[in-house]
Short mmCIF file of C-alpha atoms and ligand atoms in Angstrom, two decimals:
data_model
loop_
_atom_site.label_atom_id
_atom_site.label_comp_id
_atom_site.label_asym_id
_atom_site.label_seq_id
_atom_site.Cartn_x
_atom_site.Cartn_y
_atom_site.Cartn_z
CA UNK A 1 -25.28 -89.66 62.49
CA UNK A 2 -28.39 -89.37 64.57
CA UNK A 3 -31.32 -91.75 64.63
CA UNK A 4 -32.56 -90.21 61.37
CA UNK A 5 -29.17 -90.20 59.73
CA UNK A 6 -28.68 -86.42 59.87
CA UNK A 7 -27.29 -83.97 62.37
CA UNK A 8 -28.93 -80.56 62.39
CA UNK A 9 -28.13 -77.44 64.42
CA UNK A 10 -31.27 -78.10 66.46
CA UNK A 11 -30.64 -80.95 68.88
CA UNK A 12 -34.34 -81.49 69.46
CA UNK A 13 -36.58 -82.68 66.65
CA UNK A 14 -39.47 -80.55 67.93
CA UNK A 15 -38.21 -77.43 69.72
CA UNK A 16 -41.50 -77.21 71.66
CA UNK A 17 -40.60 -80.52 73.36
CA UNK A 18 -37.16 -79.33 74.54
CA UNK A 19 -37.18 -79.14 78.34
CA UNK A 20 -33.81 -77.36 78.45
CA UNK A 21 -32.41 -80.15 80.67
CA UNK A 22 -28.93 -79.62 79.22
CA UNK A 23 -28.10 -83.33 78.70
CA UNK A 24 -26.97 -82.54 75.13
CA UNK A 25 -24.56 -79.81 76.27
CA UNK A 26 -23.09 -82.22 78.80
CA UNK A 27 -22.66 -85.17 76.40
CA UNK A 28 -20.81 -83.18 73.72
CA UNK A 29 -17.11 -83.72 74.38
CA UNK A 30 -16.29 -81.21 71.62
CA UNK A 31 -18.28 -78.53 73.45
CA UNK A 32 -20.08 -77.77 70.20
CA UNK A 33 -23.45 -77.13 71.87
CA UNK A 34 -24.36 -73.88 73.58
CA UNK A 35 -27.61 -72.71 75.11
CA UNK A 36 -29.32 -69.63 73.61
CA UNK A 37 -32.23 -67.54 74.80
CA UNK A 38 -35.47 -67.93 72.86
CA UNK A 39 -38.63 -66.31 74.25
CA UNK A 40 -37.24 -66.14 77.78
CA UNK A 41 -35.90 -69.72 77.98
CA UNK A 42 -32.63 -71.45 77.12
CA UNK A 43 -32.51 -73.79 74.11
CA UNK A 44 -29.50 -75.74 72.77
CA UNK A 45 -27.97 -75.14 69.37
CA UNK A 46 -25.09 -76.95 67.72
CA UNK A 47 -22.18 -75.00 66.30
CA UNK A 48 -21.80 -77.07 63.12
CA UNK A 49 -18.20 -75.97 62.58
CA UNK A 50 -17.14 -77.71 65.85
CA UNK A 51 -19.59 -80.60 65.50
CA UNK A 52 -18.08 -84.07 64.75
CA UNK A 53 -21.50 -85.38 63.69
CA UNK A 54 -21.41 -88.26 66.17
CA UNK A 55 -25.16 -87.84 66.78
CA UNK A 56 -24.80 -88.48 70.52
CA UNK A 57 -26.76 -85.35 71.46
CA UNK A 58 -29.69 -86.28 69.23
CA UNK A 59 -29.67 -89.84 70.54
CA UNK A 60 -29.67 -89.12 74.27
CA UNK A 61 -32.14 -86.21 74.13
CA UNK A 62 -35.18 -87.36 76.15
CA UNK A 63 -37.43 -85.17 73.98
CA UNK A 64 -36.38 -87.18 70.91
CA UNK A 65 -36.92 -90.52 72.60
CA UNK A 66 -40.61 -90.18 73.40
CA UNK A 67 -41.70 -91.90 76.60
CA UNK A 68 -40.24 -95.32 75.86
CA UNK A 69 -36.99 -95.04 77.83
CA UNK A 70 -35.64 -98.34 79.09
CA UNK A 71 -32.70 -97.29 81.26
CA UNK A 72 -34.57 -97.28 84.56
CA UNK A 73 -34.19 -99.65 87.51
CA UNK A 74 -36.80 -101.82 89.26
CA UNK A 75 -39.64 -99.58 90.31
CA UNK A 76 -42.32 -99.63 92.99
CA UNK A 77 -45.58 -99.35 91.10
CA UNK A 78 -47.38 -97.45 92.43
CA UNK A 79 -44.77 -95.66 94.55
CA UNK A 80 -45.09 -95.75 98.35
CA UNK A 81 -46.10 -92.44 99.90
CA UNK A 82 -45.21 -90.79 103.22
CA UNK A 83 -45.93 -87.54 105.02
CA UNK A 84 -42.60 -86.26 106.36
CA UNK A 85 -41.33 -83.42 108.56
CA UNK A 86 -37.71 -82.85 109.53
CA UNK A 87 -37.36 -82.58 113.33
CA UNK A 88 -34.89 -79.67 113.16
CA UNK A 89 -37.35 -76.76 113.33
CA UNK A 90 -34.78 -74.22 112.09
CA UNK A 91 -34.30 -76.25 108.91
CA UNK A 92 -38.05 -76.80 108.41
CA UNK A 93 -38.68 -73.06 108.82
CA UNK A 94 -36.47 -72.21 105.83
CA UNK A 95 -37.52 -75.14 103.63
CA UNK A 96 -40.46 -75.01 101.24
CA UNK A 97 -42.43 -77.87 102.73
CA UNK A 98 -41.34 -80.34 105.45
CA UNK A 99 -37.59 -79.91 104.88
CA UNK A 100 -37.02 -83.57 103.96
CA UNK A 101 -34.64 -82.60 101.14
CA UNK A 102 -32.13 -81.22 103.67
CA UNK A 103 -32.13 -84.41 105.71
CA UNK A 104 -31.69 -86.65 102.68
CA UNK A 105 -28.84 -84.43 101.50
CA UNK A 106 -27.26 -84.43 104.96
CA UNK A 107 -27.15 -88.24 105.00
CA UNK A 108 -25.17 -88.19 101.75
CA UNK A 109 -22.83 -85.45 102.99
CA UNK A 110 -22.18 -87.29 106.27
CA UNK A 111 -21.13 -90.33 104.21
CA UNK A 112 -18.60 -88.17 102.33
CA UNK A 113 -20.77 -87.68 99.24
CA UNK A 114 -21.73 -84.71 97.10
CA UNK A 115 -25.15 -83.10 96.62
CA UNK A 116 -26.30 -81.36 93.45
CA UNK A 117 -29.19 -78.91 93.56
CA UNK A 118 -30.29 -75.40 92.68
CA UNK A 119 -28.88 -72.23 94.19
CA UNK A 120 -29.30 -68.49 93.59
CA UNK A 121 -26.28 -66.85 91.97
CA UNK A 122 -25.17 -63.45 93.39
CA UNK A 123 -27.48 -61.82 90.76
CA UNK A 124 -30.39 -64.02 91.89
CA UNK A 125 -30.42 -66.12 88.75
CA UNK A 126 -30.63 -69.86 89.41
CA UNK A 127 -28.06 -72.53 88.61
CA UNK A 128 -27.30 -76.13 89.45
CA UNK A 129 -24.35 -76.45 91.78
CA UNK A 130 -22.54 -79.00 93.93
CA UNK A 131 -22.30 -78.92 97.72
CA UNK A 132 -19.96 -81.15 99.73
CA UNK A 133 -20.44 -79.87 103.29
CA UNK A 134 -23.49 -79.38 105.53
CA UNK A 135 -22.69 -75.71 106.15
CA UNK A 136 -23.24 -74.96 102.43
CA UNK A 137 -26.49 -76.92 102.15
CA UNK A 138 -28.55 -73.81 102.88
CA UNK A 139 -27.78 -72.59 99.34
CA UNK A 140 -29.85 -75.44 97.88
CA UNK A 141 -32.69 -75.14 100.36
CA UNK A 142 -36.02 -73.68 99.26
CA UNK A 143 -37.93 -73.70 95.96
CA UNK A 144 -36.76 -71.23 93.34
CA UNK A 145 -39.70 -70.93 90.97
CA UNK A 146 -37.86 -70.43 87.70
CA UNK A 147 -35.88 -72.71 85.43
CA UNK A 148 -32.36 -73.32 86.65
CA UNK A 149 -29.33 -73.41 84.36
CA UNK A 150 -27.79 -76.89 84.33
CA UNK A 151 -24.38 -75.85 82.96
CA UNK A 152 -21.95 -78.78 83.10
CA UNK A 153 -23.28 -80.18 86.40
CA UNK A 154 -24.16 -83.56 84.84
CA UNK A 155 -20.65 -84.00 83.47
CA UNK A 156 -19.08 -83.11 86.82
CA UNK A 157 -21.41 -85.51 88.63
CA UNK A 158 -20.47 -88.31 86.22
CA UNK A 159 -16.77 -87.79 86.95
CA UNK A 160 -17.53 -88.18 90.67
CA UNK A 161 -19.70 -91.23 90.08
CA UNK A 162 -16.95 -92.93 88.09
CA UNK A 163 -14.54 -92.51 91.02
CA UNK A 164 -17.09 -94.24 93.28
CA UNK A 165 -18.15 -91.15 95.21
CA UNK A 166 -21.73 -91.01 96.54
CA UNK A 167 -23.83 -88.42 94.67
CA UNK A 168 -27.33 -87.11 95.31
CA UNK A 169 -28.62 -85.24 92.28
CA UNK A 170 -31.80 -83.16 92.66
CA UNK A 171 -33.87 -81.20 90.18
CA UNK A 172 -37.10 -81.12 88.24
CA UNK A 173 -38.32 -84.45 86.79
CA UNK A 174 -37.19 -83.45 83.29
CA UNK A 175 -33.71 -82.56 84.56
CA UNK A 176 -33.42 -85.92 86.33
CA UNK A 177 -34.74 -87.63 83.18
CA UNK A 178 -32.04 -85.79 81.22
CA UNK A 179 -29.35 -86.83 83.71
CA UNK A 180 -30.31 -90.52 83.51
CA UNK A 181 -30.37 -90.35 79.73
CA UNK A 182 -26.97 -88.64 79.67
CA UNK A 183 -25.44 -91.24 82.03
CA UNK A 184 -26.88 -94.06 79.93
CA UNK A 185 -26.44 -96.64 82.70
CA UNK A 186 -27.29 -97.08 86.36
CA UNK A 187 -24.85 -96.19 89.16
CA UNK A 188 -25.26 -97.80 92.62
CA UNK A 189 -23.67 -94.68 94.15
CA UNK A 190 -26.20 -92.27 92.58
CA UNK A 191 -29.40 -91.11 94.29
CA UNK A 192 -31.86 -89.17 92.17
CA UNK A 193 -34.35 -86.93 93.94
CA UNK A 194 -36.85 -84.95 91.92
CA UNK A 195 -39.70 -82.66 92.87
CA UNK A 196 -43.30 -82.58 91.84
CA UNK A 197 -43.26 -79.78 89.31
CA UNK A 198 -46.11 -77.49 88.41
CA UNK A 199 -43.97 -76.13 85.53
CA UNK A 200 -40.96 -73.82 85.33
CA UNK A 201 -41.45 -70.08 84.79
CA UNK A 202 -39.18 -68.06 82.54
CA UNK A 203 -35.91 -66.72 84.03
CA UNK A 204 -36.46 -63.58 81.92
CA UNK A 205 -39.79 -62.89 83.62
CA UNK A 206 -38.11 -63.34 87.01
CA UNK A 207 -35.23 -61.02 86.04
CA UNK A 208 -37.65 -58.31 84.91
CA UNK A 209 -39.85 -58.80 87.98
CA UNK A 210 -36.82 -58.36 90.23
CA UNK A 211 -35.87 -55.17 88.37
CA UNK A 212 -39.42 -53.91 88.99
CA UNK A 213 -39.12 -54.71 92.72
CA UNK A 214 -35.77 -52.90 92.84
CA UNK A 215 -37.35 -49.91 91.12
CA UNK A 216 -39.99 -49.87 93.82
CA UNK A 217 -37.21 -49.96 96.39
CA UNK A 218 -35.73 -46.89 94.61
CA UNK A 219 -33.20 -48.51 92.31
CA UNK A 220 -30.12 -48.16 94.43
CA UNK A 221 -31.09 -51.03 96.72
CA UNK A 222 -30.00 -54.50 95.78
CA UNK A 223 -31.73 -57.69 96.88
CA UNK A 224 -29.75 -59.62 99.49
CA UNK A 225 -32.13 -62.52 100.10
CA UNK A 226 -35.07 -64.09 98.27
CA UNK A 227 -37.51 -66.62 99.70
CA UNK A 228 -40.36 -67.55 97.40
CA UNK A 229 -41.86 -69.78 100.09
CA UNK A 230 -41.67 -67.61 103.20
CA UNK A 231 -43.64 -69.16 106.07
CA UNK A 232 -43.93 -65.90 108.03
CA UNK A 233 -47.63 -65.76 107.19
CA UNK A 234 -48.11 -69.54 107.32
CA UNK A 235 -47.27 -72.48 105.06
CA UNK A 236 -50.49 -73.58 103.37
CA UNK A 237 -51.02 -72.90 99.71
CA UNK A 238 -53.36 -70.10 100.78
CA UNK A 239 -50.95 -68.44 103.20
CA UNK A 240 -47.28 -68.59 102.17
CA UNK A 241 -45.54 -65.43 100.95
CA UNK A 242 -42.88 -64.04 98.62
CA UNK A 243 -40.12 -62.39 100.67
CA UNK A 244 -37.30 -60.23 99.31
CA UNK A 245 -34.80 -58.45 101.55
CA UNK A 246 -32.87 -55.41 100.26
CA UNK A 247 -29.50 -54.05 101.32
CA UNK A 248 -31.08 -50.98 102.92
CA UNK A 249 -32.78 -53.30 105.40
CA UNK A 250 -36.22 -53.10 103.75
CA UNK A 251 -38.12 -56.35 103.37
CA UNK A 252 -40.84 -56.93 100.79
CA UNK A 253 -43.29 -59.53 102.10
CA UNK A 254 -46.38 -60.30 100.05
CA UNK A 255 -48.95 -63.07 100.19
CA UNK A 256 -48.39 -65.42 97.21
CA UNK A 257 -51.78 -64.67 95.70
CA UNK A 258 -51.13 -60.93 95.79
CA UNK A 259 -47.53 -60.99 94.57
CA UNK A 260 -47.46 -60.39 90.78
CA UNK A 261 -44.68 -62.92 90.08
CA UNK A 262 -46.29 -65.73 92.06
CA UNK A 263 -49.66 -64.95 90.44
CA UNK A 264 -48.05 -65.32 87.02
CA UNK A 265 -46.46 -68.64 88.08
CA UNK A 266 -49.72 -69.98 89.51
CA UNK A 267 -51.72 -68.93 86.45
CA UNK A 268 -49.30 -70.81 84.09
CA UNK A 269 -48.86 -67.72 81.89
CA UNK A 270 -45.04 -67.81 81.76
CA UNK A 271 -44.11 -71.50 81.74
CA UNK A 272 -41.69 -73.16 79.35
CA UNK A 273 -43.41 -74.44 76.20
CA UNK A 274 -42.63 -78.10 77.05
CA UNK A 275 -44.35 -77.70 80.44
CA UNK A 276 -47.74 -77.38 78.74
CA UNK A 277 -47.49 -80.98 77.51
CA UNK A 278 -45.07 -82.29 80.15
CA UNK A 279 -44.67 -86.09 80.12
CA UNK A 280 -43.52 -86.13 83.75
CA UNK A 281 -46.76 -84.87 85.31
CA UNK A 282 -47.77 -88.26 86.68
CA UNK A 283 -47.33 -90.41 89.78
CA UNK A 284 -44.60 -92.65 88.36
CA UNK A 285 -41.44 -90.58 87.97
CA UNK A 286 -39.37 -93.11 86.02
CA UNK A 287 -35.96 -91.54 86.56
CA UNK A 288 -36.09 -90.69 90.28
CA UNK A 289 -35.50 -92.76 93.42
CA UNK A 290 -37.57 -90.32 95.47
CA UNK A 291 -40.01 -87.53 94.59
CA UNK A 292 -40.62 -84.61 96.96
CA UNK A 293 -43.69 -82.40 97.06
CA UNK A 294 -45.81 -80.23 99.29
CA UNK A 295 -48.26 -82.32 101.25
CA UNK A 296 -51.27 -80.18 100.43
CA UNK A 297 -54.37 -81.35 102.27
CA UNK A 298 -52.33 -82.81 105.16
CA UNK A 299 -54.91 -81.37 107.54
CA UNK A 300 -57.49 -83.78 106.12
CA UNK A 301 -55.30 -86.87 106.37
CA UNK A 302 -52.81 -86.45 109.20
CA UNK A 303 -54.16 -84.01 111.74
CA UNK A 304 -51.15 -84.70 114.00
CA UNK A 305 -48.86 -83.17 111.35
CA UNK A 306 -50.99 -80.15 110.59
CA UNK A 307 -49.13 -77.30 112.30
CA UNK A 308 -49.01 -74.88 109.33
CA UNK A 309 -45.18 -75.04 109.34
CA UNK A 310 -44.75 -77.39 106.37
CA UNK A 311 -45.09 -81.08 105.55
CA UNK A 312 -43.46 -82.89 102.63
CA UNK A 313 -45.07 -85.61 100.58
CA UNK A 314 -42.41 -88.19 99.70
CA UNK A 315 -42.94 -90.78 96.97
CA UNK A 316 -40.59 -93.77 97.05
CA UNK A 317 -39.92 -95.23 93.62
CA UNK A 318 -37.01 -97.60 94.31
CA UNK A 319 -35.50 -99.70 97.12
CA UNK A 320 -32.46 -97.42 97.02
CA UNK A 321 -34.74 -94.43 97.69
CA UNK A 322 -36.44 -96.34 100.53
CA UNK A 323 -33.06 -97.07 102.12
CA UNK A 324 -31.97 -93.43 101.97
CA UNK A 325 -35.22 -92.29 103.61
CA UNK A 326 -34.83 -95.04 106.21
CA UNK A 327 -31.39 -93.66 107.10
CA UNK A 328 -33.10 -90.41 108.10
CA UNK A 329 -34.90 -92.16 111.00
CA UNK A 330 -34.24 -90.20 114.19
CA UNK A 331 -34.10 -86.92 112.25
CA UNK A 332 -37.59 -86.96 110.73
CA UNK A 333 -41.20 -87.57 111.65
CA UNK A 334 -42.69 -89.90 109.04
CA UNK A 335 -46.19 -91.32 108.57
CA UNK A 336 -47.32 -93.69 105.80
CA UNK A 337 -50.07 -92.16 103.73
CA UNK A 338 -52.67 -93.15 101.16
CA UNK A 339 -51.13 -92.32 97.80
CA UNK A 340 -54.43 -91.82 95.97
CA UNK A 341 -55.69 -89.26 98.44
CA UNK A 342 -52.33 -87.47 98.55
CA UNK A 343 -52.16 -87.30 94.76
CA UNK A 344 -55.73 -86.02 94.47
CA UNK A 345 -55.02 -83.26 97.02
CA UNK A 346 -51.86 -82.19 95.16
CA UNK A 347 -54.09 -80.98 92.33
CA UNK A 348 -52.83 -81.88 88.90
CA UNK A 349 -49.06 -81.81 88.96
CA UNK A 350 -49.02 -85.54 89.78
CA UNK A 351 -51.95 -86.44 87.58
CA UNK A 352 -51.97 -85.13 84.03
CA UNK A 353 -50.23 -82.70 81.67
CA UNK A 354 -51.68 -79.22 81.47
CA UNK A 355 -54.37 -79.25 78.82
CA UNK A 356 -52.77 -76.63 76.57
CA UNK A 357 -50.58 -73.54 76.50
CA UNK A 358 -52.07 -70.61 78.44
CA UNK A 359 -53.89 -68.59 75.82
CA UNK A 360 -52.21 -65.34 76.91
CA UNK A 361 -48.71 -66.79 77.22
CA UNK A 362 -47.26 -65.67 73.89
CA UNK A 363 -48.66 -62.17 74.27
CA UNK A 364 -47.41 -61.88 77.85
CA UNK A 365 -43.92 -63.17 77.02
CA UNK A 366 -43.71 -60.84 74.04
CA UNK A 367 -44.65 -57.86 76.22
CA UNK A 368 -42.15 -58.80 78.94
CA UNK A 369 -39.45 -59.21 76.31
CA UNK A 370 -40.22 -55.88 74.61
CA UNK A 371 -41.00 -53.76 77.66
CA UNK A 372 -41.06 -54.15 81.44
CA UNK A 373 -42.63 -56.70 83.78
CA UNK A 374 -44.79 -53.95 85.23
CA UNK A 375 -46.29 -52.97 81.88
CA UNK A 376 -46.82 -56.56 80.75
CA UNK A 377 -48.45 -57.49 84.03
CA UNK A 378 -50.74 -54.45 84.05
CA UNK A 379 -51.87 -55.18 80.49
CA UNK A 380 -52.44 -58.84 81.23
CA UNK A 381 -54.12 -58.64 84.63
CA UNK A 382 -57.49 -57.54 83.28
CA UNK A 383 -57.36 -60.07 80.48
CA UNK A 384 -56.39 -62.76 82.98
CA UNK A 385 -59.40 -61.92 85.10
CA UNK A 386 -61.65 -61.98 82.02
CA UNK A 387 -60.26 -65.38 80.90
CA UNK A 388 -60.82 -66.79 84.41
CA UNK A 389 -64.45 -65.64 84.48
CA UNK A 390 -64.98 -66.95 80.94
CA UNK A 391 -63.51 -70.36 81.86
CA UNK A 392 -65.69 -70.58 84.95
CA UNK A 393 -68.74 -69.75 82.86
CA UNK A 394 -67.80 -72.39 80.24
CA UNK A 395 -67.28 -75.04 82.96
CA UNK A 396 -70.63 -74.10 84.46
CA UNK A 397 -72.35 -74.56 81.08
CA UNK A 398 -70.55 -77.89 80.55
CA UNK A 399 -71.70 -79.15 83.97
CA UNK A 400 -75.20 -77.95 83.31
CA UNK A 401 -75.38 -79.77 79.96
CA UNK A 402 -73.81 -82.99 81.28
C1 FAD B 1 -40.41 -74.96 89.77
C2 FAD B 1 -41.00 -75.77 90.90
C3 FAD B 1 -42.34 -76.17 90.83
C4 FAD B 1 -42.90 -76.92 91.87
N1 FAD B 1 -44.22 -77.31 91.79
C5 FAD B 1 -44.78 -78.04 92.78
C6 FAD B 1 -46.15 -78.45 92.73
O1 FAD B 1 -46.88 -78.13 91.79
N2 FAD B 1 -46.66 -79.21 93.74
C7 FAD B 1 -45.87 -79.59 94.80
O2 FAD B 1 -46.38 -80.28 95.69
N3 FAD B 1 -44.57 -79.23 94.88
C8 FAD B 1 -44.00 -78.46 93.91
N4 FAD B 1 -42.66 -78.10 93.98
C9 FAD B 1 -41.83 -78.71 95.04
C10 FAD B 1 -41.91 -78.03 96.38
O3 FAD B 1 -41.98 -76.62 96.22
C11 FAD B 1 -40.69 -78.35 97.26
O4 FAD B 1 -39.51 -78.17 96.52
C12 FAD B 1 -40.66 -79.76 97.75
O5 FAD B 1 -41.81 -79.97 98.54
C13 FAD B 1 -39.41 -80.06 98.60
O6 FAD B 1 -39.41 -79.27 99.71
P1 FAD B 1 -38.44 -79.51 100.97
O7 FAD B 1 -39.03 -78.72 102.09
O8 FAD B 1 -38.20 -80.95 101.20
O9 FAD B 1 -37.04 -78.97 100.52
P2 FAD B 1 -36.57 -77.57 99.98
O10 FAD B 1 -35.31 -77.25 100.67
O11 FAD B 1 -37.61 -76.55 99.97
O12 FAD B 1 -36.30 -77.93 98.45
C14 FAD B 1 -35.06 -77.86 97.89
C15 FAD B 1 -35.00 -78.75 96.67
O13 FAD B 1 -35.66 -78.12 95.57
C16 FAD B 1 -34.73 -78.06 94.49
N5 FAD B 1 -35.03 -76.89 93.71
C17 FAD B 1 -35.24 -75.62 94.12
N6 FAD B 1 -35.48 -74.82 93.08
C18 FAD B 1 -35.41 -75.58 91.97
C19 FAD B 1 -35.52 -75.30 90.58
N7 FAD B 1 -35.76 -74.09 90.09
N8 FAD B 1 -35.37 -76.33 89.71
C20 FAD B 1 -35.09 -77.59 90.16
N9 FAD B 1 -34.98 -77.91 91.47
C21 FAD B 1 -35.14 -76.91 92.36
C22 FAD B 1 -33.36 -77.99 95.17
O14 FAD B 1 -32.34 -78.39 94.31
C23 FAD B 1 -33.57 -78.99 96.29
O15 FAD B 1 -33.49 -80.30 95.80
C24 FAD B 1 -42.10 -77.30 92.98
C25 FAD B 1 -40.76 -76.88 93.04
C26 FAD B 1 -40.20 -76.12 92.02
C27 FAD B 1 -38.76 -75.69 92.12
#
């Protein structure tokens, strides 16, 4: 029985709150829960003929619990904040911001531990995976701006944790929230690292965008490498690029503001429904030991770190997180920073949920689903421009009347 006394095929009480973290799939020992595609995102559904009606999935679902979770350790409130750059320039060059994730992960690997994070599959979908050696760490490096498939990664990680192995688990705040809820208790050998998350775009939109890029490269060419945060044209939010290499040697390199996929991501038009009222868009990330972000505005606060090659903002939530970062001394450049200024410069993702669903989202997703990315984007681009102008005008009127 669940908390309401009934078990229904939908794990989540309100489907719009489901983050797709996959905790329910992982907790079900009868493997009765599978993920299904709805409007370009994966949602869990219980196969009632295999279900033993234990209610575990309903109980541990963070979306059913509201924000009152109590399974978290002692927290630093507010978290301590640092500007960080990894000293290995080759690693920083291929990381999204200052490359601190790689150094944290390396510390765990050197101690014989395992690191969970997100990799591209051979088809350039994204999935959580486990890495146990430094040579494979490159697979997890770099931001993949679409929702990753969790699969059974939480269950595998738990098996390792129970044997005493060190584990670093990384992901979006909702995935880390899901992991902690699934585990149900603290583990001294677990380090949780989440990212500041603007919201996760739909894997379907990415798949169709990639097909469009391949069409432009004359169909027969397959992508061999994707970097959504290429620093070839600089690192700042105004200069980084989308880079896709094809097997004929061609490379597509486009400024993020001019690339159609990155424009869709930045405009919030293709985010998961739960992202529009995300409970994790705040400074205190209750499930993580450390939170990683881009240190936007570093040029205004730490001129000595402003080299346009990437700086990470690191938020320390627990003593365990502080100790792991401390172990990186000698491999990183690290400067204490004013958390309020850093949060303000990060613009929103650390401050408040998005106000509401993008008003063109449903139409855009429907078009992508029914036709091609190209067609959907072309139809939406004019409307997007119109909406932007309209919003600016409304804000102007509001300011004027205030
Ligand atoms: C969907 C998404 C939205 C983001 N939004 C913001 C934002 O609004 N503001 C901001 O400052 N930073 C944001 N970030 C974080 C930022 O892009 C960098 O990931 C972060 O600064 C760490 O960079 P790094 O150089 O230390 O390491 P990198 O090597 O660049 O980061 C790798 C880490 O990111 C994780 N990761 C990559 N893709 C995904 C994914 N799809 N889902 C879950 N985890 C993933 C990996 O598992 C690994 O832990 C976002 C990241 C993602 C994936």
